PDB file of C-alpha atoms in Angstrom:
ATOM      1  CA  UNK A 803     -72.909 184.095  97.505  1.00  0.00           C
ATOM      2  CA  UNK A 804     -69.928 186.368  97.860  1.00  0.00           C
ATOM      3  CA  UNK A 805     -66.566 185.011  96.820  1.00  0.00           C
ATOM      4  CA  UNK A 806     -64.876 185.987 100.059  1.00  0.00           C
ATOM      5  CA  UNK A 807     -67.363 184.031 102.209  1.00  0.00           C
ATOM      6  CA  UNK A 808     -65.248 180.904 101.520  1.00  0.00           C
ATOM      7  CA  UNK A 809     -61.823 182.414 100.894  1.00  0.00           C
ATOM      8  CA  UNK A 810     -59.296 179.743 101.717  1.00  0.00           C
ATOM      9  CA  UNK A 811     -60.467 176.555 100.064  1.00  0.00           C
ATOM     10  CA  UNK A 812     -58.604 176.579  96.708  1.00  0.00           C
ATOM     11  CA  UNK A 813     -55.182 177.164  98.246  1.00  0.00           C
ATOM     12  CA  UNK A 814     -55.919 174.779 101.104  1.00  0.00           C
ATOM     13  CA  UNK A 815     -56.876 172.028  98.658  1.00  0.00           C
ATOM     14  CA  UNK A 816     -53.684 172.581  96.679  1.00  0.00           C
ATOM     15  CA  UNK A 817     -51.582 172.228  99.788  1.00  0.00           C
ATOM     16  CA  UNK A 818     -53.463 169.158 100.973  1.00  0.00           C
ATOM     17  CA  UNK A 819     -52.971 167.500  97.594  1.00  0.00           C
ATOM     18  CA  UNK A 820     -49.272 168.335  97.821  1.00  0.00           C
ATOM     19  CA  UNK A 821     -49.252 166.779 101.280  1.00  0.00           C
ATOM     20  CA  UNK A 822     -50.886 163.613  99.974  1.00  0.00           C
ATOM     21  CA  UNK A 823     -48.280 163.396  97.241  1.00  0.00           C
ATOM     22  CA  UNK A 824     -45.551 163.722  99.874  1.00  0.00           C
ATOM     23  CA  UNK A 825     -47.291 161.056 101.956  1.00  0.00           C
ATOM     24  CA  UNK A 826     -47.160 158.568  99.083  1.00  0.00           C
ATOM     25  CA  UNK A 827     -43.529 159.359  98.379  1.00  0.00           C
ATOM     26  CA  UNK A 828     -42.523 159.009 102.032  1.00  0.00           C
ATOM     27  CA  UNK A 829     -44.321 155.666 102.326  1.00  0.00           C
ATOM     28  CA  UNK A 830     -42.549 154.407  99.193  1.00  0.00           C
ATOM     29  CA  UNK A 831     -39.163 155.531 100.527  1.00  0.00           C
ATOM     30  CA  UNK A 832     -39.449 154.806 104.258  1.00  0.00           C
ATOM     31  CA  UNK A 833     -42.388 152.414 104.675  1.00  0.00           C
ATOM     32  CA  UNK A 834     -45.137 153.011 107.320  1.00  0.00           C
ATOM     33  CA  UNK A 835     -42.928 155.303 109.515  1.00  0.00           C
ATOM     34  CA  UNK A 836     -42.839 157.655 106.541  1.00  0.00           C
ATOM     35  CA  UNK A 837     -46.478 158.523 107.243  1.00  0.00           C
ATOM     36  CA  UNK A 838     -45.648 160.648 110.286  1.00  0.00           C
ATOM     37  CA  UNK A 839     -44.287 163.817 108.668  1.00  0.00           C
ATOM     38  CA  UNK A 840     -46.853 164.073 105.835  1.00  0.00           C
ATOM     39  CA  UNK A 841     -49.729 163.479 108.267  1.00  0.00           C
ATOM     40  CA  UNK A 842     -48.401 166.187 110.583  1.00  0.00           C
ATOM     41  CA  UNK A 843     -48.077 168.514 107.603  1.00  0.00           C
ATOM     42  CA  UNK A 844     -51.690 167.923 106.540  1.00  0.00           C
ATOM     43  CA  UNK A 845     -52.942 168.471 110.097  1.00  0.00           C
ATOM     44  CA  UNK A 846     -51.011 171.751 110.318  1.00  0.00           C
ATOM     45  CA  UNK A 847     -52.374 172.965 106.969  1.00  0.00           C
ATOM     46  CA  UNK A 848     -55.952 172.231 108.041  1.00  0.00           C
ATOM     47  CA  UNK A 849     -55.319 174.001 111.350  1.00  0.00           C
ATOM     48  CA  UNK A 850     -53.689 177.032 109.746  1.00  0.00           C
ATOM     49  CA  UNK A 851     -56.436 177.525 107.152  1.00  0.00           C
ATOM     50  CA  UNK A 852     -59.247 177.319 109.697  1.00  0.00           C
ATOM     51  CA  UNK A 853     -61.927 179.906 109.073  1.00  0.00           C
ATOM     52  CA  UNK A 854     -64.048 180.300 112.215  1.00  0.00           C
ATOM     53  CA  UNK A 855     -67.336 182.150 112.141  1.00  0.00           C
ATOM     54  CA  UNK A 856     -67.232 185.371 114.125  1.00  0.00           C
ATOM     55  CA  UNK A 857     -70.319 187.456 114.895  1.00  0.00           C
ATOM     56  CA  UNK A 858     -70.300 190.895 116.520  1.00  0.00           C
ATOM     57  CA  UNK A 859     -73.488 192.829 117.289  1.00  0.00           C
ATOM     58  CA  UNK A 860     -72.193 195.851 119.203  1.00  0.00           C
ATOM     59  CA  UNK A 861     -72.933 199.498 118.538  1.00  0.00           C
ATOM     60  CA  UNK A 862     -72.011 201.114 115.225  1.00  0.00           C
ATOM     61  CA  UNK A 863     -69.362 203.424 116.669  1.00  0.00           C
ATOM     62  CA  UNK A 864     -67.195 200.502 117.790  1.00  0.00           C
ATOM     63  CA  UNK A 865     -64.227 199.410 115.662  1.00  0.00           C
ATOM     64  CA  UNK A 866     -63.310 195.743 115.852  1.00  0.00           C
ATOM     65  CA  UNK A 867     -59.955 194.087 115.359  1.00  0.00           C
ATOM     66  CA  UNK A 868     -59.199 193.155 111.741  1.00  0.00           C
ATOM     67  CA  UNK A 869     -57.097 190.161 112.828  1.00  0.00           C
ATOM     68  CA  UNK A 870     -56.292 187.655 115.564  1.00  0.00           C
ATOM     69  CA  UNK A 871     -52.995 188.166 117.364  1.00  0.00           C
ATOM     70  CA  UNK A 872     -51.220 190.240 119.992  1.00  0.00           C
ATOM     71  CA  UNK A 873     -51.081 194.033 120.088  1.00  0.00           C
ATOM     72  CA  UNK A 874     -47.446 195.020 119.502  1.00  0.00           C
ATOM     73  CA  UNK A 875     -47.847 198.734 120.056  1.00  0.00           C
ATOM     74  CA  UNK A 876     -50.186 201.701 119.805  1.00  0.00           C
ATOM     75  CA  UNK A 877     -48.689 204.965 118.589  1.00  0.00           C
ATOM     76  CA  UNK A 878     -49.540 208.293 116.998  1.00  0.00           C
ATOM     77  CA  UNK A 879     -48.317 208.741 113.433  1.00  0.00           C
ATOM     78  CA  UNK A 880     -48.869 210.912 110.377  1.00  0.00           C
ATOM     79  CA  UNK A 881     -50.822 208.814 107.846  1.00  0.00           C
ATOM     80  CA  UNK A 882     -50.427 210.202 104.331  1.00  0.00           C
ATOM     81  CA  UNK A 883     -51.606 207.350 102.087  1.00  0.00           C
ATOM     82  CA  UNK A 884     -55.342 207.492 102.696  1.00  0.00           C
ATOM     83  CA  UNK A 885     -56.310 209.382 105.845  1.00  0.00           C
ATOM     84  CA  UNK A 886     -53.931 212.299 105.082  1.00  0.00           C
ATOM     85  CA  UNK A 887     -54.031 213.327 108.720  1.00  0.00           C
ATOM     86  CA  UNK A 888     -52.617 212.540 112.165  1.00  0.00           C
ATOM     87  CA  UNK A 889     -53.647 209.027 113.128  1.00  0.00           C
ATOM     88  CA  UNK A 890     -53.303 206.319 115.749  1.00  0.00           C
ATOM     89  CA  UNK A 891     -51.636 203.134 114.519  1.00  0.00           C
ATOM     90  CA  UNK A 892     -52.478 199.837 116.214  1.00  0.00           C
ATOM     91  CA  UNK A 893     -50.099 197.031 115.237  1.00  0.00           C
ATOM     92  CA  UNK A 894     -51.141 193.367 115.608  1.00  0.00           C
ATOM     93  CA  UNK A 895     -48.647 190.507 115.346  1.00  0.00           C
ATOM     94  CA  UNK A 896     -49.937 187.145 114.115  1.00  0.00           C
ATOM     95  CA  UNK A 897     -47.993 183.984 114.865  1.00  0.00           C
ATOM     96  CA  UNK A 898     -48.333 180.843 112.745  1.00  0.00           C
ATOM     97  CA  UNK A 899     -50.807 179.560 115.349  1.00  0.00           C
ATOM     98  CA  UNK A 900     -53.276 182.445 114.963  1.00  0.00           C
ATOM     99  CA  UNK A 901     -56.244 182.536 112.592  1.00  0.00           C
ATOM    100  CA  UNK A 902     -54.983 184.422 109.533  1.00  0.00           C
ATOM    101  CA  UNK A 903     -58.304 185.543 108.079  1.00  0.00           C
ATOM    102  CA  UNK A 904     -58.588 189.354 107.954  1.00  0.00           C
ATOM    103  CA  UNK A 905     -61.910 191.066 108.653  1.00  0.00           C
ATOM    104  CA  UNK A 906     -63.390 194.514 108.070  1.00  0.00           C
ATOM    105  CA  UNK A 907     -63.144 196.626 111.257  1.00  0.00           C
ATOM    106  CA  UNK A 908     -66.322 198.591 110.467  1.00  0.00           C
ATOM    107  CA  UNK A 909     -69.233 198.892 108.067  1.00  0.00           C
ATOM    108  CA  UNK A 910     -67.580 200.750 105.239  1.00  0.00           C
ATOM    109  CA  UNK A 911     -67.052 201.314 101.543  1.00  0.00           C
ATOM    110  CA  UNK A 912     -63.700 200.290 100.064  1.00  0.00           C
ATOM    111  CA  UNK A 913     -62.194 203.505  98.707  1.00  0.00           C
ATOM    112  CA  UNK A 914     -58.492 202.698  98.578  1.00  0.00           C
ATOM    113  CA  UNK A 915     -56.391 199.660  97.658  1.00  0.00           C
ATOM    114  CA  UNK A 916     -52.629 199.611  97.147  1.00  0.00           C
ATOM    115  CA  UNK A 917     -50.161 196.739  96.987  1.00  0.00           C
ATOM    116  CA  UNK A 918     -46.526 197.577  97.767  1.00  0.00           C
ATOM    117  CA  UNK A 919     -43.657 195.191  97.044  1.00  0.00           C
ATOM    118  CA  UNK A 920     -40.934 194.877  99.643  1.00  0.00           C
ATOM    119  CA  UNK A 921     -38.828 192.674 101.882  1.00  0.00           C
ATOM    120  CA  UNK A 922     -39.747 189.777 104.168  1.00  0.00           C
ATOM    121  CA  UNK A 923     -38.320 190.833 107.517  1.00  0.00           C
ATOM    122  CA  UNK A 924     -39.703 189.310 110.751  1.00  0.00           C
ATOM    123  CA  UNK A 925     -43.156 190.863 111.217  1.00  0.00           C
ATOM    124  CA  UNK A 926     -42.535 191.707 114.869  1.00  0.00           C
ATOM    125  CA  UNK A 927     -39.763 194.144 113.915  1.00  0.00           C
ATOM    126  CA  UNK A 928     -40.901 197.747 114.305  1.00  0.00           C
ATOM    127  CA  UNK A 929     -39.715 198.806 110.840  1.00  0.00           C
ATOM    128  CA  UNK A 930     -41.286 195.828 109.022  1.00  0.00           C
ATOM    129  CA  UNK A 931     -44.381 197.880 108.192  1.00  0.00           C
ATOM    130  CA  UNK A 932     -42.233 200.316 106.220  1.00  0.00           C
ATOM    131  CA  UNK A 933     -39.998 197.811 104.412  1.00  0.00           C
ATOM    132  CA  UNK A 934     -41.967 194.578 103.985  1.00  0.00           C
ATOM    133  CA  UNK A 935     -44.334 193.621 101.213  1.00  0.00           C
ATOM    134  CA  UNK A 936     -47.793 194.852 102.143  1.00  0.00           C
ATOM    135  CA  UNK A 937     -51.326 195.635 101.038  1.00  0.00           C
ATOM    136  CA  UNK A 938     -53.405 198.648 102.093  1.00  0.00           C
ATOM    137  CA  UNK A 939     -57.197 198.772 102.350  1.00  0.00           C
ATOM    138  CA  UNK A 940     -58.955 202.085 103.025  1.00  0.00           C
ATOM    139  CA  UNK A 941     -62.542 202.115 104.311  1.00  0.00           C
ATOM    140  CA  UNK A 942     -65.020 204.962 104.801  1.00  0.00           C
ATOM    141  CA  UNK A 943     -67.791 204.410 107.342  1.00  0.00           C
ATOM    142  CA  UNK A 944     -71.279 204.128 105.854  1.00  0.00           C
ATOM    143  CA  UNK A 945     -72.672 205.579 109.100  1.00  0.00           C
ATOM    144  CA  UNK A 946     -70.599 208.758 109.097  1.00  0.00           C
ATOM    145  CA  UNK A 947     -68.558 209.716 106.018  1.00  0.00           C
ATOM    146  CA  UNK A 948     -66.152 211.707 108.180  1.00  0.00           C
ATOM    147  CA  UNK A 949     -64.748 208.483 109.645  1.00  0.00           C
ATOM    148  CA  UNK A 950     -62.129 206.540 107.678  1.00  0.00           C
ATOM    149  CA  UNK A 951     -59.694 203.773 108.609  1.00  0.00           C
ATOM    150  CA  UNK A 952     -56.740 202.198 106.828  1.00  0.00           C
ATOM    151  CA  UNK A 953     -55.821 198.531 107.271  1.00  0.00           C
ATOM    152  CA  UNK A 954     -52.380 197.222 106.262  1.00  0.00           C
ATOM    153  CA  UNK A 955     -51.707 193.525 105.632  1.00  0.00           C
ATOM    154  CA  UNK A 956     -47.957 192.983 106.051  1.00  0.00           C
ATOM    155  CA  UNK A 957     -45.854 189.934 105.236  1.00  0.00           C
ATOM    156  CA  UNK A 958     -43.271 188.488 107.616  1.00  0.00           C
ATOM    157  CA  UNK A 959     -40.208 186.265 107.537  1.00  0.00           C
ATOM    158  CA  UNK A 960     -42.322 183.162 106.950  1.00  0.00           C
ATOM    159  CA  UNK A 961     -45.378 184.778 105.357  1.00  0.00           C
ATOM    160  CA  UNK A 962     -44.820 185.169 101.634  1.00  0.00           C
ATOM    161  CA  UNK A 963     -48.275 185.801 100.259  1.00  0.00           C
ATOM    162  CA  UNK A 964     -50.990 188.372 100.915  1.00  0.00           C
ATOM    163  CA  UNK A 965     -54.503 187.713  99.663  1.00  0.00           C
ATOM    164  CA  UNK A 966     -57.210 190.370  99.362  1.00  0.00           C
ATOM    165  CA  UNK A 967     -60.522 189.459  97.711  1.00  0.00           C
ATOM    166  CA  UNK A 968     -62.314 192.791  97.879  1.00  0.00           C
ATOM    167  CA  UNK A 969     -62.290 195.570  95.276  1.00  0.00           C
ATOM    168  CA  UNK A 970     -62.724 199.325  95.375  1.00  0.00           C
ATOM    169  CA  UNK A 971     -66.373 200.284  95.412  1.00  0.00           C
ATOM    170  CA  UNK A 972     -67.493 197.292  97.456  1.00  0.00           C
ATOM    171  CA  UNK A 973     -69.207 197.799 100.799  1.00  0.00           C
ATOM    172  CA  UNK A 974     -68.024 195.527 103.604  1.00  0.00           C
ATOM    173  CA  UNK A 975     -69.947 194.721 106.751  1.00  0.00           C
ATOM    174  CA  UNK A 976     -68.130 194.872 110.060  1.00  0.00           C
ATOM    175  CA  UNK A 977     -66.446 191.516 110.622  1.00  0.00           C
ATOM    176  CA  UNK A 978     -66.760 190.452 106.980  1.00  0.00           C
ATOM    177  CA  UNK A 979     -63.756 188.522 105.618  1.00  0.00           C
ATOM    178  CA  UNK A 980     -61.742 190.423 103.047  1.00  0.00           C
ATOM    179  CA  UNK A 981     -58.415 188.558 102.891  1.00  0.00           C
ATOM    180  CA  UNK A 982     -55.641 186.708 104.667  1.00  0.00           C
ATOM    181  CA  UNK A 983     -51.862 186.571 105.085  1.00  0.00           C
ATOM    182  CA  UNK A 984     -50.248 183.156 104.983  1.00  0.00           C
ATOM    183  CA  UNK A 985     -47.961 181.847 107.739  1.00  0.00           C
ATOM    184  CA  UNK A 986     -47.067 184.518 110.314  1.00  0.00           C
ATOM    185  CA  UNK A 987     -47.459 188.212 109.673  1.00  0.00           C
ATOM    186  CA  UNK A 988     -48.610 191.602 110.923  1.00  0.00           C
ATOM    187  CA  UNK A 989     -51.789 193.617 110.466  1.00  0.00           C
ATOM    188  CA  UNK A 990     -51.933 197.317 111.258  1.00  0.00           C
ATOM    189  CA  UNK A 991     -54.927 199.603 111.467  1.00  0.00           C
ATOM    190  CA  UNK A 992     -54.736 203.378 111.288  1.00  0.00           C
ATOM    191  CA  UNK A 993     -57.516 205.223 113.092  1.00  0.00           C
ATOM    192  CA  UNK A 994     -58.263 208.969 113.056  1.00  0.00           C
ATOM    193  CA  UNK A 995     -56.668 210.912 115.886  1.00  0.00           C
ATOM    194  CA  UNK A 996     -59.229 211.387 118.617  1.00  0.00           C
ATOM    195  CA  UNK A 997     -60.562 207.847 118.350  1.00  0.00           C
ATOM    196  CA  UNK A 998     -60.970 206.273 121.777  1.00  0.00           C
ATOM    197  CA  UNK A 999     -58.490 203.370 121.917  1.00  0.00           C
ATOM    198  CA  UNK A1000     -59.556 200.375 123.994  1.00  0.00           C
ATOM    199  CA  UNK A1001     -56.542 198.037 123.647  1.00  0.00           C
ATOM    200  CA  UNK A1002     -52.952 198.078 124.889  1.00  0.00           C
ATOM    201  CA  UNK A1003     -49.580 196.515 124.081  1.00  0.00           C
ATOM    202  CA  UNK A1004     -49.400 192.815 124.893  1.00  0.00           C
ATOM    203  CA  UNK A1005     -53.166 192.308 124.717  1.00  0.00           C
ATOM    204  CA  UNK A1006     -54.523 189.297 122.846  1.00  0.00           C
ATOM    205  CA  UNK A1007     -57.235 190.184 120.311  1.00  0.00           C
ATOM    206  CA  UNK A1008     -59.613 188.217 118.107  1.00  0.00           C
ATOM    207  CA  UNK A1009     -60.509 189.370 114.611  1.00  0.00           C
ATOM    208  CA  UNK A1010     -64.189 190.176 114.247  1.00  0.00           C
ATOM    209  CA  UNK A1011     -64.780 190.201 118.011  1.00  0.00           C
ATOM    210  CA  UNK A1012     -62.390 192.373 120.045  1.00  0.00           C
ATOM    211  CA  UNK A1013     -63.281 196.070 120.148  1.00  0.00           C
ATOM    212  CA  UNK A1014     -60.086 198.075 119.582  1.00  0.00           C
ATOM    213  CA  UNK A1015     -61.541 201.568 119.408  1.00  0.00           C
ATOM    214  CA  UNK A1016     -64.622 203.737 119.410  1.00  0.00           C
ATOM    215  CA  UNK A1017     -65.649 206.635 117.177  1.00  0.00           C
ATOM    216  CA  UNK A1018     -67.486 209.600 118.578  1.00  0.00           C
ATOM    217  CA  UNK A1019     -70.686 210.166 116.626  1.00  0.00           C
ATOM    218  CA  UNK A1020     -72.599 213.416 117.016  1.00  0.00           C
TER     219      UNK A1020
END
């Protein structure tokens, strides 16, 4: 069984235990009414760390969203970390109410990983992807080696921790879980220029399900 099939349990358990400790303390201090806040905290933690199963069986040229959230913008950029070419950047904002599990957008081999320290500006700010703490994951399609994508996990004002369980050399299946960002954040995906983009600003997407683009295979 792969480690990243059940990625959130250790941290979730730690937080739940912390919540139970708070519950006991609040009851000691305030009596039965002290149960309200700790119980709400535990419910929120369970809700935030939910890990729904997502299955996508579309054609191999389709690229699926790596995260739940709302498309902030789609723009052409020069990507020099991994693609080293003109690219199309799709930015996805995740609120604290979205599922924060990140998923592989295609069937691909992990060729590039880089963690960059930075600030914790609000993730919806346009310059957050350049200044905030972030993690990059580069994938090369196993169906056509010419096709590569770069996924960026970016912290936000509330999000303070990025988790990535995969390593270079691993092969991820489309929709497979590879990490998460905790408590509000942004995920960006860089696609080769010429990729057919199928999403637009303001659109709600679901990680592992929504098709955001399509490669052209010969």
